[in-house]
Amino acid sequence: MKNLKLKSARALSDMSQEQLAEAVGVTRQTIGMIEAGKFNPSLQLCIAICKTLGKTLDELFWEV
C-alpha cells in the first residue's frame, strides 16, 4: 500500500525525496520505495523520518 501520508508530509515540508533521504542517511530510491509501498522501513528509519518532518509515527506510518 502506498504511503501517501509520507509523500504529503514531505511535500508540505518542501523537501524532495533526495533531500529527505540525505537528512535521514538513506538513498533517494529508498524514500521512493517507502512512498510506493515497496519497502518496509526499520523502526529506526521511521523515527528518523518522523523527526526530520516533525511528525509522529502515528501520523506517517500507522493505518487508521
Tab-separated table of N, CA, C and O in Angstrom:
chain	number	residue	atom	x	y	z
A	1	MET	N	0.836	-1.173	0.000
A	1	MET	CA	0.000	0.000	0.000
A	1	MET	C	0.892	1.252	0.000
A	1	MET	O	1.851	1.341	0.761
A	2	LYS	N	0.554	2.206	-0.841
A	2	LYS	CA	1.348	3.426	-0.945
A	2	LYS	C	1.278	4.230	0.346
A	2	LYS	O	0.263	4.238	1.028
A	3	ASN	N	2.368	4.888	0.659
A	3	ASN	CA	2.400	5.744	1.841
A	3	ASN	C	2.223	7.193	1.391
A	3	ASN	O	3.182	7.944	1.249
A	4	LEU	N	0.965	7.566	1.171
A	4	LEU	CA	0.664	8.918	0.720
A	4	LEU	C	0.836	9.930	1.838
A	4	LEU	O	1.088	11.109	1.573
A	5	LYS	N	0.716	9.475	3.089
A	5	LYS	CA	0.917	10.388	4.226
A	5	LYS	C	2.365	10.876	4.266
A	5	LYS	O	2.615	12.052	4.508
A	6	LEU	N	3.296	9.981	4.019
A	6	LEU	CA	4.709	10.358	3.988
A	6	LEU	C	4.972	11.318	2.831
A	6	LEU	O	5.605	12.361	3.005
A	7	LYS	N	4.464	10.982	1.667
A	7	LYS	CA	4.669	11.830	0.491
A	7	LYS	C	4.099	13.226	0.721
A	7	LYS	O	4.732	14.233	0.407
A	8	SER	N	2.910	13.294	1.306
A	8	SER	CA	2.263	14.567	1.582
A	8	SER	C	3.053	15.386	2.602
A	8	SER	O	3.277	16.582	2.411
A	9	ALA	N	3.484	14.738	3.688
A	9	ALA	CA	4.253	15.435	4.721
A	9	ALA	C	5.572	15.948	4.161
A	9	ALA	O	6.013	17.054	4.482
A	10	ARG	N	6.188	15.160	3.306
A	10	ARG	CA	7.450	15.578	2.676
A	10	ARG	C	7.209	16.797	1.787
A	10	ARG	O	7.968	17.775	1.826
A	11	ALA	N	6.139	16.766	1.019
A	11	ALA	CA	5.817	17.885	0.135
A	11	ALA	C	5.494	19.149	0.933
A	11	ALA	O	5.926	20.247	0.579
A	12	LEU	N	4.752	18.987	2.034
A	12	LEU	CA	4.413	20.131	2.874
A	12	LEU	C	5.657	20.740	3.518
A	12	LEU	O	5.684	21.930	3.818
A	13	SER	N	6.665	19.918	3.741
A	13	SER	CA	7.932	20.403	4.293
A	13	SER	C	8.839	20.952	3.198
A	13	SER	O	9.977	21.339	3.466
A	14	ASP	N	8.338	20.944	1.965
A	14	ASP	CA	9.077	21.447	0.808
A	14	ASP	C	10.419	20.736	0.653
A	14	ASP	O	11.455	21.367	0.430
A	15	MET	N	10.377	19.407	0.785
A	15	MET	CA	11.586	18.595	0.634
A	15	MET	C	11.406	17.637	-0.533
A	15	MET	O	10.337	17.064	-0.717
A	16	SER	N	12.480	17.446	-1.280
A	16	SER	CA	12.474	16.424	-2.331
A	16	SER	C	12.783	15.078	-1.680
A	16	SER	O	13.233	15.015	-0.526
A	17	GLN	N	12.567	14.019	-2.434
A	17	GLN	CA	12.952	12.695	-1.935
A	17	GLN	C	14.443	12.683	-1.623
A	17	GLN	O	14.866	12.121	-0.620
A	18	GLU	N	15.219	13.302	-2.460
A	18	GLU	CA	16.671	13.326	-2.274
A	18	GLU	C	17.061	14.064	-0.997
A	18	GLU	O	17.934	13.617	-0.249
A	19	GLN	N	16.411	15.196	-0.725
A	19	GLN	CA	16.713	15.968	0.483
A	19	GLN	C	16.348	15.179	1.739
A	19	GLN	O	17.111	15.164	2.710
A	20	LEU	N	15.179	14.534	1.734
A	20	LEU	CA	14.775	13.731	2.893
A	20	LEU	C	15.734	12.561	3.073
A	20	LEU	O	16.165	12.273	4.196
A	21	ALA	N	16.077	11.915	1.984
A	21	ALA	CA	16.995	10.773	2.052
A	21	ALA	C	18.336	11.183	2.658
A	21	ALA	O	18.869	10.489	3.534
A	22	GLU	N	18.863	12.301	2.213
A	22	GLU	CA	20.142	12.783	2.743
A	22	GLU	C	20.030	13.089	4.235
A	22	GLU	O	20.925	12.773	5.017
A	23	ALA	N	18.910	13.677	4.642
A	23	ALA	CA	18.717	14.053	6.044
A	23	ALA	C	18.654	12.837	6.972
A	23	ALA	O	19.056	12.912	8.127
A	24	VAL	N	18.142	11.705	6.452
A	24	VAL	CA	17.999	10.518	7.307
A	24	VAL	C	19.034	9.439	7.005
A	24	VAL	O	19.034	8.381	7.635
A	25	GLY	N	19.905	9.684	6.043
A	25	GLY	CA	21.014	8.762	5.788
A	25	GLY	C	20.693	7.546	4.947
A	25	GLY	O	21.263	6.475	5.155
A	26	VAL	N	19.772	7.711	3.978
A	26	VAL	CA	19.468	6.615	3.050
A	26	VAL	C	19.528	7.168	1.626
A	26	VAL	O	19.803	8.343	1.421
A	27	THR	N	19.260	6.326	0.636
A	27	THR	CA	19.258	6.787	-0.756
A	27	THR	C	17.876	7.326	-1.128
A	27	THR	O	16.879	7.007	-0.484
A	28	ARG	N	17.853	8.111	-2.193
A	28	ARG	CA	16.582	8.624	-2.690
A	28	ARG	C	15.667	7.476	-3.102
A	28	ARG	O	14.460	7.516	-2.915
A	29	GLN	N	16.259	6.415	-3.638
A	29	GLN	CA	15.479	5.258	-4.062
A	29	GLN	C	14.748	4.629	-2.875
A	29	GLN	O	13.620	4.159	-3.018
A	30	THR	N	15.385	4.624	-1.701
A	30	THR	CA	14.745	4.065	-0.507
A	30	THR	C	13.497	4.866	-0.158
A	30	THR	O	12.437	4.280	0.107
A	31	ILE	N	13.593	6.178	-0.178
A	31	ILE	CA	12.430	7.019	0.127
A	31	ILE	C	11.337	6.772	-0.913
A	31	ILE	O	10.152	6.628	-0.572
A	32	GLY	N	11.711	6.692	-2.170
A	32	GLY	CA	10.745	6.418	-3.237
A	32	GLY	C	10.050	5.084	-3.045
A	32	GLY	O	8.835	4.969	-3.254
A	33	MET	N	10.804	4.075	-2.641
A	33	MET	CA	10.215	2.747	-2.431
A	33	MET	C	9.284	2.738	-1.213
A	33	MET	O	8.251	2.069	-1.237
A	34	ILE	N	9.626	3.474	-0.162
A	34	ILE	CA	8.738	3.572	1.003
A	34	ILE	C	7.436	4.238	0.584
A	34	ILE	O	6.344	3.753	0.907
A	35	GLU	N	7.525	5.343	-0.150
A	35	GLU	CA	6.328	6.048	-0.599
A	35	GLU	C	5.486	5.182	-1.536
A	35	GLU	O	4.259	5.269	-1.526
A	36	ALA	N	6.131	4.352	-2.331
A	36	ALA	CA	5.415	3.481	-3.268
A	36	ALA	C	4.869	2.228	-2.590
A	36	ALA	O	4.139	1.453	-3.209
A	37	GLY	N	5.219	2.020	-1.320
A	37	GLY	CA	4.747	0.835	-0.605
A	37	GLY	C	5.506	-0.419	-0.958
A	37	GLY	O	5.024	-1.531	-0.731
A	38	LYS	N	6.720	-0.280	-1.484
A	38	LYS	CA	7.512	-1.435	-1.898
A	38	LYS	C	8.649	-1.757	-0.944
A	38	LYS	O	9.433	-2.655	-1.199
A	39	PHE	N	8.745	-1.003	0.153
A	39	PHE	CA	9.819	-1.220	1.125
A	39	PHE	C	9.275	-0.934	2.510
A	39	PHE	O	8.628	0.084	2.732
A	40	ASN	N	9.524	-1.849	3.427
A	40	ASN	CA	9.080	-1.699	4.805
A	40	ASN	C	10.274	-1.212	5.629
A	40	ASN	O	11.173	-1.991	5.926
A	41	PRO	N	10.290	0.069	5.998
A	41	PRO	CA	11.456	0.618	6.698
A	41	PRO	C	11.574	0.112	8.133
A	41	PRO	O	10.576	-0.262	8.757
A	42	SER	N	12.783	0.121	8.641
A	42	SER	CA	13.011	-0.246	10.040
A	42	SER	C	12.392	0.813	10.950
A	42	SER	O	12.132	1.949	10.520
A	43	LEU	N	12.174	0.460	12.192
A	43	LEU	CA	11.630	1.415	13.156
A	43	LEU	C	12.585	2.600	13.307
A	43	LEU	O	12.146	3.751	13.383
A	44	GLN	N	13.873	2.335	13.309
A	44	GLN	CA	14.876	3.392	13.428
A	44	GLN	C	14.747	4.393	12.274
A	44	GLN	O	14.795	5.607	12.484
A	45	LEU	N	14.552	3.903	11.058
A	45	LEU	CA	14.398	4.783	9.905
A	45	LEU	C	13.075	5.546	9.993
A	45	LEU	O	13.029	6.737	9.700
A	46	CYS	N	12.007	4.874	10.411
A	46	CYS	CA	10.714	5.551	10.586
A	46	CYS	C	10.844	6.714	11.558
A	46	CYS	O	10.331	7.818	11.303
A	47	ILE	N	11.526	6.495	12.669
A	47	ILE	CA	11.700	7.542	13.680
A	47	ILE	C	12.518	8.697	13.112
A	47	ILE	O	12.178	9.868	13.315
A	48	ALA	N	13.575	8.396	12.369
A	48	ALA	CA	14.402	9.442	11.766
A	48	ALA	C	13.587	10.279	10.779
A	48	ALA	O	13.693	11.511	10.751
A	49	ILE	N	12.757	9.631	9.984
A	49	ILE	CA	11.906	10.347	9.029
A	49	ILE	C	10.917	11.238	9.779
A	49	ILE	O	10.732	12.406	9.431
A	50	CYS	N	10.302	10.703	10.827
A	50	CYS	CA	9.339	11.476	11.622
A	50	CYS	C	9.996	12.706	12.244
A	50	CYS	O	9.429	13.806	12.202
A	51	LYS	N	11.166	12.530	12.817
A	51	LYS	CA	11.870	13.665	13.433
A	51	LYS	C	12.205	14.726	12.396
A	51	LYS	O	12.046	15.919	12.639
A	52	THR	N	12.644	14.295	11.230
A	52	THR	CA	13.013	15.227	10.172
A	52	THR	C	11.804	16.017	9.679
A	52	THR	O	11.906	17.210	9.404
A	53	LEU	N	10.647	15.355	9.589
A	53	LEU	CA	9.444	16.006	9.066
A	53	LEU	C	8.569	16.614	10.161
A	53	LEU	O	7.535	17.220	9.860
A	54	GLY	N	8.962	16.430	11.430
A	54	GLY	CA	8.185	16.990	12.531
A	54	GLY	C	6.829	16.321	12.708
A	54	GLY	O	5.844	16.969	13.060
A	55	LYS	N	6.776	15.025	12.456
A	55	LYS	CA	5.532	14.252	12.574
A	55	LYS	C	5.735	13.099	13.544
A	55	LYS	O	6.854	12.756	13.899
A	56	THR	N	4.629	12.478	13.959
A	56	THR	CA	4.706	11.308	14.824
A	56	THR	C	4.636	10.040	13.980
A	56	THR	O	4.227	10.080	12.807
A	57	LEU	N	4.989	8.921	14.589
A	57	LEU	CA	4.860	7.639	13.905
A	57	LEU	C	3.406	7.394	13.484
A	57	LEU	O	3.142	6.926	12.387
A	58	ASP	N	2.479	7.726	14.377
A	58	ASP	CA	1.059	7.553	14.066
A	58	ASP	C	0.664	8.340	12.820
A	58	ASP	O	-0.085	7.852	11.976
A	59	GLU	N	1.154	9.558	12.727
A	59	GLU	CA	0.777	10.430	11.609
A	59	GLU	C	1.295	9.933	10.268
A	59	GLU	O	0.643	10.137	9.238
A	60	LEU	N	2.433	9.268	10.264
A	60	LEU	CA	3.034	8.862	8.985
A	60	LEU	C	2.948	7.375	8.664
A	60	LEU	O	2.890	7.008	7.486
A	61	PHE	N	2.957	6.515	9.673
A	61	PHE	CA	3.124	5.089	9.363
A	61	PHE	C	2.018	4.160	9.851
A	61	PHE	O	1.970	3.027	9.437
A	62	TRP	N	1.147	4.612	10.722
A	62	TRP	CA	0.097	3.723	11.221
A	62	TRP	C	-1.154	3.888	10.383
A	62	TRP	O	-1.559	5.000	10.040
A	63	GLU	N	-1.794	2.766	10.096
A	63	GLU	CA	-3.070	2.785	9.356
A	63	GLU	C	-4.195	3.164	10.309
A	63	GLU	O	-4.177	2.810	11.477
A	64	VAL	N	-5.167	3.865	9.794
A	64	VAL	CA	-6.325	4.241	10.623
A	64	VAL	C	-7.455	3.293	10.372
A	64	VAL	O	-7.683	2.820	9.315
